[in-house]
Coordinates of C-alpha atoms and ligand atoms in Angstrom, one line a residue:
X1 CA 65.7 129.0 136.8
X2 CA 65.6 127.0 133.4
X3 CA 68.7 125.1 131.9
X4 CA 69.8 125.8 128.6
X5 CA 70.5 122.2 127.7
X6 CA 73.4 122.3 126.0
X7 CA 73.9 119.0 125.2
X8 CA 69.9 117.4 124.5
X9 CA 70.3 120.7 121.6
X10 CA 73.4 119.5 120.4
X11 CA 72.1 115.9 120.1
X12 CA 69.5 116.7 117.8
X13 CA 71.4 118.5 115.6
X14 CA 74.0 115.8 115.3
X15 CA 71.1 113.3 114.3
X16 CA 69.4 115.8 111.9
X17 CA 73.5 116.1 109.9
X18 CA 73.8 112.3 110.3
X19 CA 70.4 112.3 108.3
X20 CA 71.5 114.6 106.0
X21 CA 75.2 113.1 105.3
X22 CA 73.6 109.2 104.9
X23 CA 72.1 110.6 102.1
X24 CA 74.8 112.0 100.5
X25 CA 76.1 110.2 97.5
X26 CA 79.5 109.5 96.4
X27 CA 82.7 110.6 99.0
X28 CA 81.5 111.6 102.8
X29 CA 82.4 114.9 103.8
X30 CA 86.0 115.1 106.0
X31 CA 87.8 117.4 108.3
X32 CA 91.3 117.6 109.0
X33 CA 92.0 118.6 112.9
X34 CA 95.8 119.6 113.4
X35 CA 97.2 119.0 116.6
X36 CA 100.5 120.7 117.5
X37 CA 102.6 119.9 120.7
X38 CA 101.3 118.1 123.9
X39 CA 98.7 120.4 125.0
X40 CA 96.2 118.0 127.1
X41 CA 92.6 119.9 126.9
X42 CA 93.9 120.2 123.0
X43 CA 94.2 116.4 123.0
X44 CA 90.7 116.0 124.4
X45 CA 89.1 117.9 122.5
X46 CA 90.5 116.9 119.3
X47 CA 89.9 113.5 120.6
X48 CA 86.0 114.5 121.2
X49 CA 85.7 116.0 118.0
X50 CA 87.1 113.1 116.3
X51 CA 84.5 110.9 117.7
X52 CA 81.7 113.3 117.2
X53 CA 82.7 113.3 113.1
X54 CA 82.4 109.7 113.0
X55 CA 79.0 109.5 115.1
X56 CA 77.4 111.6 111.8
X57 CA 79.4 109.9 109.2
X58 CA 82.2 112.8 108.5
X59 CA 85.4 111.3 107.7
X60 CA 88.3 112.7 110.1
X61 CA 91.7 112.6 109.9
X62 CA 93.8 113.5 113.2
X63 CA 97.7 115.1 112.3
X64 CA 99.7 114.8 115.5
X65 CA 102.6 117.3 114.9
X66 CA 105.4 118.0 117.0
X67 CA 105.8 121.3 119.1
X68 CA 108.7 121.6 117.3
X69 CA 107.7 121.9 114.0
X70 CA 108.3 125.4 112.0
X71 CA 106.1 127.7 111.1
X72 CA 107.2 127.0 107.3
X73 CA 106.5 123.0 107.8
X74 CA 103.1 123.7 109.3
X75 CA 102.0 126.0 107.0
X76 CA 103.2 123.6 104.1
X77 CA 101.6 120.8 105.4
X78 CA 98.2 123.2 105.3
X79 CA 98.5 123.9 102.3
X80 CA 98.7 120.6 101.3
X81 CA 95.1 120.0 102.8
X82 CA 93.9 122.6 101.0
X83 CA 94.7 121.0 98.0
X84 CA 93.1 117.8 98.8
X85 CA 89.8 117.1 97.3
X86 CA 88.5 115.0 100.4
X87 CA 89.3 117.1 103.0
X88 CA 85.8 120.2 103.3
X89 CA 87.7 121.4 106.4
X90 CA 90.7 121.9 108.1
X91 CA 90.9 123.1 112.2
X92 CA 93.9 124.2 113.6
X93 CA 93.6 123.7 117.2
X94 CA 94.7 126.5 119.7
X95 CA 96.2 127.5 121.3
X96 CA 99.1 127.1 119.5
X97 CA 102.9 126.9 120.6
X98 CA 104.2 130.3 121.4
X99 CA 107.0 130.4 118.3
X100 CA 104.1 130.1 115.7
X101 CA 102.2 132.8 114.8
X102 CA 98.1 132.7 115.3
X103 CA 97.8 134.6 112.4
X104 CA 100.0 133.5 109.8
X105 CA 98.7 129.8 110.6
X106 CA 95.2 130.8 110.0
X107 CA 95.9 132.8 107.0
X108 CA 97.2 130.1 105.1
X109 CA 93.8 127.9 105.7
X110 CA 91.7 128.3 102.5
X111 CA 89.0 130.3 103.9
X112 CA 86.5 127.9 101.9
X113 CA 87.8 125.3 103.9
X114 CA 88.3 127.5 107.4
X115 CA 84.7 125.7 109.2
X116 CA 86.4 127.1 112.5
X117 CA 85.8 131.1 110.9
X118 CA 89.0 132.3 112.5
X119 CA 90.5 133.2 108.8
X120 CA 90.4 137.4 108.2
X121 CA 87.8 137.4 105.4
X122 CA 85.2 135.0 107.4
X123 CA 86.1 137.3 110.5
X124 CA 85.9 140.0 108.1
X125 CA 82.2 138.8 106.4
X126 CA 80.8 138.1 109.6
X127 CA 81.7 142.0 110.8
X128 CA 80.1 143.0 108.1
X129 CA 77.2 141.1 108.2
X130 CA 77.7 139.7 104.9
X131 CA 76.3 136.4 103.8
X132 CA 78.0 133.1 103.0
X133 CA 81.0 133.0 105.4
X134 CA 81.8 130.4 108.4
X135 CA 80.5 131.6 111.5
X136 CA 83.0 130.7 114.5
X137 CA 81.2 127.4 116.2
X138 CA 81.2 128.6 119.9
X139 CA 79.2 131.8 119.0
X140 CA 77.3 130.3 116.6
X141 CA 76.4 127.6 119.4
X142 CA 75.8 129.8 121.6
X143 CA 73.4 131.5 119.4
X144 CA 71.0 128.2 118.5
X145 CA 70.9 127.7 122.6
X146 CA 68.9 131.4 122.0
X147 CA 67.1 130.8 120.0
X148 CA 65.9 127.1 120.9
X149 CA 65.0 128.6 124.0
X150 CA 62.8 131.7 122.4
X151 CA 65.1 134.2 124.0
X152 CA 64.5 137.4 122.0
X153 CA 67.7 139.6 121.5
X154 CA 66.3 143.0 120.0
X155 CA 66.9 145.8 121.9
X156 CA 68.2 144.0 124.6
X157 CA 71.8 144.9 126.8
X158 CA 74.0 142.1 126.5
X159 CA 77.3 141.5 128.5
X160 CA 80.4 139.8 126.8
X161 CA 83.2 139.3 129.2
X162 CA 86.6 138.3 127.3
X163 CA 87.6 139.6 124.2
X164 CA 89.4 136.4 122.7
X165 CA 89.1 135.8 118.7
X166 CA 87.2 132.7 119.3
X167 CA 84.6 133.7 121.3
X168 CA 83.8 137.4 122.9
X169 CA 84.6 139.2 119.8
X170 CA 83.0 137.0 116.9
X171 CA 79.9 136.7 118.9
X172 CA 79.9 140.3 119.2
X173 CA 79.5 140.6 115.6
X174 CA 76.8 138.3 115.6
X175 CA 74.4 139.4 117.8
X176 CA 75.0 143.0 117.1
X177 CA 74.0 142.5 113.7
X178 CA 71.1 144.0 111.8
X179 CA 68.6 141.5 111.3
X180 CA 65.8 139.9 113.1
X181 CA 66.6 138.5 116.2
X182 CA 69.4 139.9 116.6
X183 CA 69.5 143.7 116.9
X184 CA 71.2 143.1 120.6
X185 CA 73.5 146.2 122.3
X186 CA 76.5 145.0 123.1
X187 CA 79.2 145.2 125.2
X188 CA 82.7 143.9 125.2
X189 CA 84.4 143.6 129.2
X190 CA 87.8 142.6 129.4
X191 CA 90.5 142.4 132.0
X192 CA 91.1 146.2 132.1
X193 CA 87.0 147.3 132.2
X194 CA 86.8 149.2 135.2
X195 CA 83.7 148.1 137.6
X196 CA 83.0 144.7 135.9
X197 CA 80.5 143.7 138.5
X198 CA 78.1 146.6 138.3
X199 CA 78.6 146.7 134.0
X200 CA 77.6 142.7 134.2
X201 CA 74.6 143.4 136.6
X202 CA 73.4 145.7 133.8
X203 CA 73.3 142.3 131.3
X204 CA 69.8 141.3 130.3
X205 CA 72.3 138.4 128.9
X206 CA 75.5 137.8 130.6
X207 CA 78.2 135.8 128.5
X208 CA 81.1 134.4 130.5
X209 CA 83.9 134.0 128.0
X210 CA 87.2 135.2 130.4
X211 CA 88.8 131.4 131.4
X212 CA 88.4 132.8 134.9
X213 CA 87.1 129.6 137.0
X214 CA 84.0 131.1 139.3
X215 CA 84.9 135.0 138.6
X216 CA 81.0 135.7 137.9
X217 CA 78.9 135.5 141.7
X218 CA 75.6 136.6 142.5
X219 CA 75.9 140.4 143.1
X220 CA 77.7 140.7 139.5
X221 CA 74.0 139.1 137.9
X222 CA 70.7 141.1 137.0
X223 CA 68.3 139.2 138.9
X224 CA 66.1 136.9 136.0
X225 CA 69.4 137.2 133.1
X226 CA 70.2 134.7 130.9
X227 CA 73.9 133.8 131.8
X228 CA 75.9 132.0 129.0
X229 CA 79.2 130.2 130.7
X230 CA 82.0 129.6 127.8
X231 CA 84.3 128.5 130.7
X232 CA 85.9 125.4 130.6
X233 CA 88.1 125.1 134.1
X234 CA 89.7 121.8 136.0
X235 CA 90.0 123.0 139.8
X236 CA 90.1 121.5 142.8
X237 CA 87.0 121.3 145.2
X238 CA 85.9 120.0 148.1
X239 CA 84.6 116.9 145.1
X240 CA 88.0 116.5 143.9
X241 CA 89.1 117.7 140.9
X242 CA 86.3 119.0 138.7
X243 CA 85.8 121.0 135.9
X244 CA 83.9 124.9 136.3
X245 CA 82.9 127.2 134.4
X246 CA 83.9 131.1 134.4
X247 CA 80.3 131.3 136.7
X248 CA 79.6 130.4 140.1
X249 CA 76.6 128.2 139.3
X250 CA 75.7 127.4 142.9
X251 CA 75.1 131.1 143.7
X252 CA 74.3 132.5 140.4
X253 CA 71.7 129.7 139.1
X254 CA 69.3 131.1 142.3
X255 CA 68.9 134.5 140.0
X256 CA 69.2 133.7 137.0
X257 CA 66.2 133.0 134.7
X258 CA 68.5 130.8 132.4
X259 CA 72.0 129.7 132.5
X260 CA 74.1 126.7 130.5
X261 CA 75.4 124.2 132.5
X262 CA 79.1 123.2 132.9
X263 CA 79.6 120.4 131.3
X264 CA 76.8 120.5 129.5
X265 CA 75.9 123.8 128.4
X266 CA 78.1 125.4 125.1
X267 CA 81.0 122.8 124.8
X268 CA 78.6 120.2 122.8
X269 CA 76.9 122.9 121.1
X270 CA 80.5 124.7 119.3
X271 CA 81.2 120.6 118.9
X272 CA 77.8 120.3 116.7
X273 CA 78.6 123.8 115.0
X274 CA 81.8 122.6 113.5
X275 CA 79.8 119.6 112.1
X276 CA 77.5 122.0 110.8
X277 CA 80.2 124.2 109.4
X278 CA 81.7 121.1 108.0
X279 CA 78.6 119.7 105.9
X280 CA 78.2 123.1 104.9
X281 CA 81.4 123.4 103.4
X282 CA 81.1 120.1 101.5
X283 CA 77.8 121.2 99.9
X284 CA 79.5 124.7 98.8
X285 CA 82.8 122.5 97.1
X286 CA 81.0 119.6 95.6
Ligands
LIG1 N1 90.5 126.2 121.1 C1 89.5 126.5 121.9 N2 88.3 126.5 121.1 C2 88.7 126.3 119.9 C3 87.9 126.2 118.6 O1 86.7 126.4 118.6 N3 88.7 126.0 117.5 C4 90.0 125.8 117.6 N4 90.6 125.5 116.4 N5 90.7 125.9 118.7 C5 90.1 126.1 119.8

């Protein structure tokens, strides 16, 4: 069993962009994160994100709004950041409170400045396989793990399990699309596919993507698969409390041929995508 280093990857991608922004001339490029309400794992992230931006040199502004606020304010104050010439991207954090609408939010984000991909036409570009869109930064993360580890995708059976916007279904799109080193079959399990264990043993790469803590065990993996854990959990153990992924690494790492680490496997890697995302978008504005 090999790990799929999540964070040594994400590392050197964060010193290759902090390369590439020192030698940028004139304004840095800068992200707005909008945080709504007192969700805690959205305060650490945010917080992570934040420090990340600053390692490479991206300027980052935090908006702390209250769960309160309308969907009218929020949206206004959005498209005031779309407006603003310093500002190359602007990342809603979600989940958001359950009187705003997912989709109205993300609607009103210029899609040139959406470096999350959530808006409609970078979901919709990325469907089609079309060039020049934001690719969503966990998928996309996911991806360079691959691929930095030479693990072909053509032709092979790969299991998604969860269906959210942010991960199952944009990295659907990805690795199912026509091009070379992609060309994966995929499938899509949710909460309602029936026989999830014996569809997930038939995974050449298993994705964990369900916010399940420990759903995926030994019998449900293809002996030598590549399992992907998206799962970010805090449950108590016999440790204490500790954070777990949506895989049972004890019992699952002893077949597996790969698998990503939790912490340590995907979380830096969508962390170093958004920075990506973010350079990207600045080089595409100015
Ligand atoms: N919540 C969990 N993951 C993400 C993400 O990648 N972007 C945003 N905006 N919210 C999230």
């Amino acid at each position: 069993m090999k790990l799929l280093d999540g964070i040594s990857l994400a590392k050197k991608i964060r010193d290759d962009l902090k390369k590439r922004v020192a030698l940028l001339k004139g304004r840095k490029p800068g992200i707005a994160f909008l945080l709504i309400g007192e969700h805690p794992a959205s305060h650490t992230y945010v917080t992570m994100k934040k420090k990340r931006c600053e390692e490479v040199g991206i300027f980052s502004k935090v908006l702390p709004l209250p769960v309160s606020i309308s969907e009218k304010e929020l949206i206004q104050t959005i498209e005031r950041l779309n407006q603003e010439e310093t500002i190359d991207g602007i990342l809603v954090q979600q989940p958001l409170p359950s009187h705003l609408s997912t989709a109205h939010v993300v609607e009103s984000i210029d899609p040139n400045k959406d470096v999350d991909g959530f808006h409609p036409l970078n979901m919709g570009k990325l469907l089609l396989g079309e060039e020049g869109g934001f690719v969503p930064c966990t998928p996309l993360g996911i991806l360079k793990l691959l691929e930095e580890a030479k693990i072909e995708l053509q032709g092979k059976h790969v299991v998604i399990v969860g269906r959210s916007n942010i991960v199952g279904k944009p990295l659907a799109a990805l690795l199912v699309q026509k091009k070379a080193h992609r060309n994966a079959t995929v499938t899509l399990a949710h909460s309602y596919t029936k026989d999830l264990a014996s569809l997930c043993r038939s995974g050449d790469i298993l994705v964990a993507a369900m916010g399940k803590p420990l759903l995926i065990k030994k019998e449900m993996v293809k002996p030598h698969a590549v399992v992907i854990d998206v799962g970010i959990n805090k449950m108590e153990t016999q440790k204490g409390l500790q954070i777990v992924g949506d895989v049972d690494f004890a019992q699952v790492s002893e077949v597996a041929s790969y698998i990503t680490p939790v912490p340590g496997g995907v979380g830096p890697m969508t962390i170093a995508m958004l920075l990506s995302n973010t350079l990207a978008s600045y080089q595409k504005i100015s």
